[in-house]
Amino acid sequence: MFQVNAGVMSRLILLAGMALLSGCHKKPETPPPPVVAPAPVVAPKPPPPPPARKPGLWQTTVSEEGSPEKPQVLKICIDAVTDQHLGILGTDLSGDTCTTKTFSPQGEGNWGVLAECAMGAGVVTEYSGSVTGDFNSHYDMTVRSQTTGGSQMNRVTNYVVSSKRLGACAADQKPGDVINDGVKMNLFGMAGVDRGGAKAPASETPPPDVVD
């Protein structure tokens, strides 16, 4: 029978003990940090659309603070398409020139207004103000207009706008028709555009009519 030398056996036992002790004192391995998934990118909410005027005949009065001129009074036949193109003051089709136009709800029947509109030739008009009303029967607006970029046009103007719906448009009126000081014109014809936004031929631009 094979016999292990006592000295050899002692060394084996010593080595086994040292290995056991070394394993007991070994520091536990640090687990890798957890992988954190990137937070999802949330697209900003688009600004709310401006309130839509109820289709019909609207009378809009525009006063310029500090001006000796009498307020401008316009009667405009408005439908959904005309309403989308109207400018901030609601008296022309300059709305399409605005690169930004935000109506922020500020409580029931109240909105804050911010807009920036390119008027051509480097001229920019910025609007800021507030609106109250329901846009079904009436609304009132106070707005500050600042125009820059033109040496003869740089100015700041404060406007007060009051608009009310008179009822349905008359049978002989079409959307975009406007009466100002007894003169009847069409906003789309004046701008030389059709209701789809394309330039209309010059022959289709009607002359103004005088209304008694």
PDB file of C-alpha atoms in Angstrom:
ATOM      1  CA  MET A   1       0.000   0.000   0.000  1.00  0.00           C
ATOM      2  CA  PHE A   2       1.232   3.456  -0.959  1.00  0.00           C
ATOM      3  CA  GLN A   3       2.220   5.574   2.042  1.00  0.00           C
ATOM      4  CA  VAL A   4       2.594   9.355   1.980  1.00  0.00           C
ATOM      5  CA  ASN A   5       5.604  10.720   3.735  1.00  0.00           C
ATOM      6  CA  ALA A   6       4.618  12.603   6.871  1.00  0.00           C
ATOM      7  CA  GLY A   7       6.592  15.679   5.839  1.00  0.00           C
ATOM      8  CA  VAL A   8       4.931  15.764   2.463  1.00  0.00           C
ATOM      9  CA  MET A   9       1.531  15.361   4.090  1.00  0.00           C
ATOM     10  CA  SER A  10       2.245  18.269   6.417  1.00  0.00           C
ATOM     11  CA  ARG A  11       3.193  20.525   3.549  1.00  0.00           C
ATOM     12  CA  LEU A  12       0.061  19.591   1.637  1.00  0.00           C
ATOM     13  CA  ILE A  13      -2.115  20.377   4.615  1.00  0.00           C
ATOM     14  CA  LEU A  14      -0.311  23.703   5.112  1.00  0.00           C
ATOM     15  CA  LEU A  15      -0.753  24.691   1.470  1.00  0.00           C
ATOM     16  CA  ALA A  16      -4.426  23.735   1.529  1.00  0.00           C
ATOM     17  CA  GLY A  17      -4.938  25.840   4.641  1.00  0.00           C
ATOM     18  CA  MET A  18      -3.191  28.822   3.117  1.00  0.00           C
ATOM     19  CA  ALA A  19      -5.323  28.548  -0.035  1.00  0.00           C
ATOM     20  CA  LEU A  20      -8.442  28.353   2.090  1.00  0.00           C
ATOM     21  CA  LEU A  21      -7.439  31.428   4.089  1.00  0.00           C
ATOM     22  CA  SER A  22      -6.554  33.317   0.899  1.00  0.00           C
ATOM     23  CA  GLY A  23      -9.997  32.563  -0.505  1.00  0.00           C
ATOM     24  CA  CYS A  24     -11.677  33.715   2.698  1.00  0.00           C
ATOM     25  CA  HIS A  25      -9.895  37.093   2.647  1.00  0.00           C
ATOM     26  CA  LYS A  26     -10.420  37.752  -1.067  1.00  0.00           C
ATOM     27  CA  LYS A  27     -12.443  40.938  -1.668  1.00  0.00           C
ATOM     28  CA  PRO A  28     -15.750  40.338  -3.416  1.00  0.00           C
ATOM     29  CA  GLU A  29     -15.832  41.539  -6.996  1.00  0.00           C
ATOM     30  CA  THR A  30     -17.681  44.824  -7.546  1.00  0.00           C
ATOM     31  CA  PRO A  31     -20.650  44.228  -9.849  1.00  0.00           C
ATOM     32  CA  PRO A  32     -20.764  46.433 -12.955  1.00  0.00           C
ATOM     33  CA  PRO A  33     -23.004  49.468 -12.696  1.00  0.00           C
ATOM     34  CA  PRO A  34     -26.494  48.931 -14.028  1.00  0.00           C
ATOM     35  CA  VAL A  35     -27.140  50.085 -17.560  1.00  0.00           C
ATOM     36  CA  VAL A  36     -29.487  53.056 -17.469  1.00  0.00           C
ATOM     37  CA  ALA A  37     -31.626  53.503 -20.545  1.00  0.00           C
ATOM     38  CA  PRO A  38     -31.613  57.076 -21.900  1.00  0.00           C
ATOM     39  CA  ALA A  39     -34.709  59.063 -21.140  1.00  0.00           C
ATOM     40  CA  PRO A  40     -37.092  59.232 -24.095  1.00  0.00           C
ATOM     41  CA  VAL A  41     -37.013  62.480 -26.026  1.00  0.00           C
ATOM     42  CA  VAL A  42     -40.357  64.207 -25.735  1.00  0.00           C
ATOM     43  CA  ALA A  43     -41.143  66.567 -28.589  1.00  0.00           C
ATOM     44  CA  PRO A  44     -42.420  69.962 -27.436  1.00  0.00           C
ATOM     45  CA  LYS A  45     -46.128  70.479 -27.810  1.00  0.00           C
ATOM     46  CA  PRO A  46     -47.072  72.669 -30.755  1.00  0.00           C
ATOM     47  CA  PRO A  47     -48.564  76.029 -29.798  1.00  0.00           C
ATOM     48  CA  PRO A  48     -52.355  76.014 -29.641  1.00  0.00           C
ATOM     49  CA  PRO A  49     -54.093  77.404 -32.715  1.00  0.00           C
ATOM     50  CA  PRO A  50     -55.617  80.855 -32.437  1.00  0.00           C
ATOM     51  CA  PRO A  51     -59.330  80.974 -31.689  1.00  0.00           C
ATOM     52  CA  ALA A  52     -61.426  80.832 -34.848  1.00  0.00           C
ATOM     53  CA  ARG A  53     -63.964  83.546 -35.572  1.00  0.00           C
ATOM     54  CA  LYS A  54     -67.464  82.299 -36.256  1.00  0.00           C
ATOM     55  CA  PRO A  55     -68.227  82.725 -39.967  1.00  0.00           C
ATOM     56  CA  GLY A  56     -70.335  85.760 -40.795  1.00  0.00           C
ATOM     57  CA  LEU A  57     -70.153  89.528 -41.074  1.00  0.00           C
ATOM     58  CA  TRP A  58     -67.788  91.048 -38.521  1.00  0.00           C
ATOM     59  CA  GLN A  59     -67.371  94.727 -37.697  1.00  0.00           C
ATOM     60  CA  THR A  60     -63.852  95.519 -36.487  1.00  0.00           C
ATOM     61  CA  THR A  61     -62.832  98.860 -34.987  1.00  0.00           C
ATOM     62  CA  VAL A  62     -59.099  99.640 -34.733  1.00  0.00           C
ATOM     63  CA  SER A  63     -57.827 102.572 -32.657  1.00  0.00           C
ATOM     64  CA  GLU A  64     -54.196 103.691 -32.571  1.00  0.00           C
ATOM     65  CA  GLU A  65     -53.059 105.076 -29.230  1.00  0.00           C
ATOM     66  CA  GLY A  66     -52.022 108.715 -29.440  1.00  0.00           C
ATOM     67  CA  SER A  67     -53.201 109.145 -33.033  1.00  0.00           C
ATOM     68  CA  PRO A  68     -55.414 112.116 -33.952  1.00  0.00           C
ATOM     69  CA  GLU A  69     -57.028 110.000 -36.670  1.00  0.00           C
ATOM     70  CA  LYS A  70     -60.471 108.581 -36.021  1.00  0.00           C
ATOM     71  CA  PRO A  71     -60.693 104.824 -35.434  1.00  0.00           C
ATOM     72  CA  GLN A  72     -60.791 102.634 -38.526  1.00  0.00           C
ATOM     73  CA  VAL A  73     -64.081 100.725 -38.871  1.00  0.00           C
ATOM     74  CA  LEU A  74     -64.230  97.724 -41.216  1.00  0.00           C
ATOM     75  CA  LYS A  75     -67.019  95.277 -42.012  1.00  0.00           C
ATOM     76  CA  ILE A  76     -65.576  91.988 -43.251  1.00  0.00           C
ATOM     77  CA  CYS A  77     -67.359  88.882 -44.549  1.00  0.00           C
ATOM     78  CA  ILE A  78     -65.405  86.040 -42.927  1.00  0.00           C
ATOM     79  CA  ASP A  79     -65.462  82.307 -43.540  1.00  0.00           C
ATOM     80  CA  ALA A  80     -63.052  79.639 -42.235  1.00  0.00           C
ATOM     81  CA  VAL A  81     -60.516  80.182 -45.054  1.00  0.00           C
ATOM     82  CA  THR A  82     -60.524  83.974 -44.711  1.00  0.00           C
ATOM     83  CA  ASP A  83     -60.129  83.650 -40.956  1.00  0.00           C
ATOM     84  CA  GLN A  84     -56.990  81.515 -41.356  1.00  0.00           C
ATOM     85  CA  HIS A  85     -55.309  84.204 -43.487  1.00  0.00           C
ATOM     86  CA  LEU A  86     -56.230  87.268 -41.419  1.00  0.00           C
ATOM     87  CA  GLY A  87     -53.413  89.184 -39.736  1.00  0.00           C
ATOM     88  CA  ILE A  88     -53.088  89.863 -36.021  1.00  0.00           C
ATOM     89  CA  LEU A  89     -55.356  92.917 -36.121  1.00  0.00           C
ATOM     90  CA  GLY A  90     -57.945  91.059 -38.196  1.00  0.00           C
ATOM     91  CA  THR A  91     -58.099  93.679 -40.950  1.00  0.00           C
ATOM     92  CA  ASP A  92     -55.962  92.226 -43.783  1.00  0.00           C
ATOM     93  CA  LEU A  93     -54.409  88.993 -45.057  1.00  0.00           C
ATOM     94  CA  SER A  94     -50.978  89.521 -43.473  1.00  0.00           C
ATOM     95  CA  GLY A  95     -51.343  86.410 -41.309  1.00  0.00           C
ATOM     96  CA  ASP A  96     -49.413  84.333 -43.847  1.00  0.00           C
ATOM     97  CA  THR A  97     -46.328  86.524 -43.336  1.00  0.00           C
ATOM     98  CA  CYS A  98     -46.042  85.550 -39.663  1.00  0.00           C
ATOM     99  CA  THR A  99     -43.256  83.070 -38.953  1.00  0.00           C
ATOM    100  CA  THR A 100     -44.580  82.631 -35.408  1.00  0.00           C
ATOM    101  CA  LYS A 101     -48.091  83.265 -34.122  1.00  0.00           C
ATOM    102  CA  THR A 102     -49.141  81.998 -30.710  1.00  0.00           C
ATOM    103  CA  PHE A 103     -52.361  82.476 -28.783  1.00  0.00           C
ATOM    104  CA  SER A 104     -51.782  81.153 -25.238  1.00  0.00           C
ATOM    105  CA  PRO A 105     -54.884  80.460 -23.131  1.00  0.00           C
ATOM    106  CA  GLN A 106     -54.793  82.460 -19.880  1.00  0.00           C
ATOM    107  CA  GLY A 107     -58.089  81.541 -18.297  1.00  0.00           C
ATOM    108  CA  GLU A 108     -61.576  81.302 -19.686  1.00  0.00           C
ATOM    109  CA  GLY A 109     -62.059  83.728 -22.551  1.00  0.00           C
ATOM    110  CA  ASN A 110     -58.537  85.184 -22.269  1.00  0.00           C
ATOM    111  CA  TRP A 111     -55.455  84.679 -24.433  1.00  0.00           C
ATOM    112  CA  GLY A 112     -51.946  86.089 -24.602  1.00  0.00           C
ATOM    113  CA  VAL A 113     -50.722  86.975 -28.096  1.00  0.00           C
ATOM    114  CA  LEU A 114     -47.170  86.752 -29.465  1.00  0.00           C
ATOM    115  CA  ALA A 115     -46.298  86.977 -33.147  1.00  0.00           C
ATOM    116  CA  GLU A 116     -43.443  87.856 -35.476  1.00  0.00           C
ATOM    117  CA  CYS A 117     -44.256  88.726 -39.067  1.00  0.00           C
ATOM    118  CA  ALA A 118     -41.918  89.381 -42.006  1.00  0.00           C
ATOM    119  CA  MET A 119     -43.259  92.328 -43.986  1.00  0.00           C
ATOM    120  CA  GLY A 120     -40.701  92.104 -46.797  1.00  0.00           C
ATOM    121  CA  ALA A 121     -37.421  93.915 -47.597  1.00  0.00           C
ATOM    122  CA  GLY A 122     -36.022  92.937 -44.189  1.00  0.00           C
ATOM    123  CA  VAL A 123     -38.836  94.636 -42.262  1.00  0.00           C
ATOM    124  CA  VAL A 124     -40.163  92.641 -39.276  1.00  0.00           C
ATOM    125  CA  THR A 125     -43.141  93.449 -37.077  1.00  0.00           C
ATOM    126  CA  GLU A 126     -43.482  91.889 -33.625  1.00  0.00           C
ATOM    127  CA  TYR A 127     -46.786  91.805 -31.775  1.00  0.00           C
ATOM    128  CA  SER A 128     -47.527  91.210 -28.103  1.00  0.00           C
ATOM    129  CA  GLY A 129     -50.755  91.700 -26.227  1.00  0.00           C
ATOM    130  CA  SER A 130     -53.924  90.119 -24.892  1.00  0.00           C
ATOM    131  CA  VAL A 131     -57.373  89.159 -26.154  1.00  0.00           C
ATOM    132  CA  THR A 132     -60.668  88.678 -24.338  1.00  0.00           C
ATOM    133  CA  GLY A 133     -63.913  87.357 -25.778  1.00  0.00           C
ATOM    134  CA  ASP A 134     -65.407  84.207 -27.256  1.00  0.00           C
ATOM    135  CA  PHE A 135     -64.711  84.771 -31.014  1.00  0.00           C
ATOM    136  CA  ASN A 136     -68.290  83.639 -31.668  1.00  0.00           C
ATOM    137  CA  SER A 137     -69.952  86.988 -31.031  1.00  0.00           C
ATOM    138  CA  HIS A 138     -67.178  89.408 -30.057  1.00  0.00           C
ATOM    139  CA  TYR A 139     -63.603  89.907 -28.866  1.00  0.00           C
ATOM    140  CA  ASP A 140     -61.421  92.794 -27.695  1.00  0.00           C
ATOM    141  CA  MET A 141     -57.663  93.084 -28.123  1.00  0.00           C
ATOM    142  CA  THR A 142     -54.903  95.335 -26.852  1.00  0.00           C
ATOM    143  CA  VAL A 143     -51.645  94.812 -28.708  1.00  0.00           C
ATOM    144  CA  ARG A 144     -48.218  96.420 -28.968  1.00  0.00           C
ATOM    145  CA  SER A 145     -46.653  96.441 -32.419  1.00  0.00           C
ATOM    146  CA  GLN A 146     -42.918  97.029 -32.947  1.00  0.00           C
ATOM    147  CA  THR A 147     -41.595  97.345 -36.498  1.00  0.00           C
ATOM    148  CA  THR A 148     -37.859  97.201 -37.241  1.00  0.00           C
ATOM    149  CA  GLY A 149     -35.630  96.801 -40.269  1.00  0.00           C
ATOM    150  CA  GLY A 150     -36.718  99.793 -42.324  1.00  0.00           C
ATOM    151  CA  SER A 151     -35.297 103.268 -41.763  1.00  0.00           C
ATOM    152  CA  GLN A 152     -38.658 104.916 -42.476  1.00  0.00           C
ATOM    153  CA  MET A 153     -40.783 102.265 -40.775  1.00  0.00           C
ATOM    154  CA  ASN A 154     -39.138 101.705 -37.390  1.00  0.00           C
ATOM    155  CA  ARG A 155     -41.842 102.467 -34.878  1.00  0.00           C
ATOM    156  CA  VAL A 156     -43.797 101.221 -31.865  1.00  0.00           C
ATOM    157  CA  THR A 157     -47.587 101.409 -31.967  1.00  0.00           C
ATOM    158  CA  ASN A 158     -50.221 100.435 -29.409  1.00  0.00           C
ATOM    159  CA  TYR A 159     -53.546  99.309 -30.824  1.00  0.00           C
ATOM    160  CA  VAL A 160     -56.977  98.705 -29.331  1.00  0.00           C
ATOM    161  CA  VAL A 161     -59.170  96.404 -31.415  1.00  0.00           C
ATOM    162  CA  SER A 162     -62.840  95.730 -30.797  1.00  0.00           C
ATOM    163  CA  SER A 163     -64.690  93.292 -33.037  1.00  0.00           C
ATOM    164  CA  LYS A 164     -68.265  92.004 -33.017  1.00  0.00           C
ATOM    165  CA  ARG A 165     -70.261  89.672 -35.238  1.00  0.00           C
ATOM    166  CA  LEU A 166     -73.221  91.415 -36.857  1.00  0.00           C
ATOM    167  CA  GLY A 167     -74.807  88.268 -38.274  1.00  0.00           C
ATOM    168  CA  ALA A 168     -74.604  86.377 -41.535  1.00  0.00           C
ATOM    169  CA  CYS A 169     -72.971  87.936 -44.582  1.00  0.00           C
ATOM    170  CA  ALA A 170     -75.359  89.595 -47.011  1.00  0.00           C
ATOM    171  CA  ALA A 171     -76.495  87.673 -50.066  1.00  0.00           C
ATOM    172  CA  ASP A 172     -74.323  89.812 -52.364  1.00  0.00           C
ATOM    173  CA  GLN A 173     -71.198  89.422 -50.224  1.00  0.00           C
ATOM    174  CA  LYS A 174     -68.545  86.775 -50.649  1.00  0.00           C
ATOM    175  CA  PRO A 175     -65.824  85.734 -48.165  1.00  0.00           C
ATOM    176  CA  GLY A 176     -63.099  88.352 -47.968  1.00  0.00           C
ATOM    177  CA  ASP A 177     -65.362  91.255 -48.922  1.00  0.00           C
ATOM    178  CA  VAL A 178     -64.637  94.310 -46.773  1.00  0.00           C
ATOM    179  CA  ILE A 179     -66.404  97.675 -46.527  1.00  0.00           C
ATOM    180  CA  ASN A 180     -64.327 100.632 -45.339  1.00  0.00           C
ATOM    181  CA  ASP A 181     -65.672 104.213 -45.458  1.00  0.00           C
ATOM    182  CA  GLY A 182     -68.329 103.199 -47.964  1.00  0.00           C
ATOM    183  CA  VAL A 183     -65.864 101.485 -50.292  1.00  0.00           C
ATOM    184  CA  LYS A 184     -66.292  97.754 -50.912  1.00  0.00           C
ATOM    185  CA  MET A 185     -63.233  95.671 -51.774  1.00  0.00           C
ATOM    186  CA  ASN A 186     -62.156  92.055 -51.493  1.00  0.00           C
ATOM    187  CA  LEU A 187     -59.120  91.184 -49.378  1.00  0.00           C
ATOM    188  CA  PHE A 188     -58.071  88.338 -51.687  1.00  0.00           C
ATOM    189  CA  GLY A 189     -58.423  90.537 -54.756  1.00  0.00           C
ATOM    190  CA  MET A 190     -56.435  93.353 -53.119  1.00  0.00           C
ATOM    191  CA  ALA A 191     -53.650  90.914 -52.237  1.00  0.00           C
ATOM    192  CA  GLY A 192     -53.686  89.363 -55.706  1.00  0.00           C
ATOM    193  CA  VAL A 193     -54.186  85.838 -54.379  1.00  0.00           C
ATOM    194  CA  ASP A 194     -56.937  83.290 -54.750  1.00  0.00           C
ATOM    195  CA  ARG A 195     -58.462  81.645 -51.717  1.00  0.00           C
ATOM    196  CA  GLY A 196     -56.039  78.731 -52.003  1.00  0.00           C
ATOM    197  CA  GLY A 197     -53.052  81.040 -51.524  1.00  0.00           C
ATOM    198  CA  ALA A 198     -51.782  81.133 -55.126  1.00  0.00           C
ATOM    199  CA  LYS A 199     -51.261  84.378 -57.013  1.00  0.00           C
ATOM    200  CA  ALA A 200     -54.316  85.271 -59.060  1.00  0.00           C
ATOM    201  CA  PRO A 201     -54.039  86.686 -62.598  1.00  0.00           C
ATOM    202  CA  ALA A 202     -54.205  90.467 -62.708  1.00  0.00           C
ATOM    203  CA  SER A 203     -57.448  90.261 -64.719  1.00  0.00           C
ATOM    204  CA  GLU A 204     -59.106  88.530 -61.756  1.00  0.00           C
ATOM    205  CA  THR A 205     -58.284  91.339 -59.324  1.00  0.00           C
ATOM    206  CA  PRO A 206     -61.573  93.244 -59.057  1.00  0.00           C
ATOM    207  CA  PRO A 207     -61.694  97.024 -58.663  1.00  0.00           C
ATOM    208  CA  PRO A 208     -63.273  98.427 -55.490  1.00  0.00           C
ATOM    209  CA  ASP A 209     -66.998  99.168 -55.467  1.00  0.00           C
ATOM    210  CA  VAL A 210     -68.467 102.253 -53.867  1.00  0.00           C
ATOM    211  CA  VAL A 211     -71.229 101.363 -51.422  1.00  0.00           C
ATOM    212  CA  ASP A 212     -73.892 103.927 -50.779  1.00  0.00           C
TER     213      ASP A 212
END
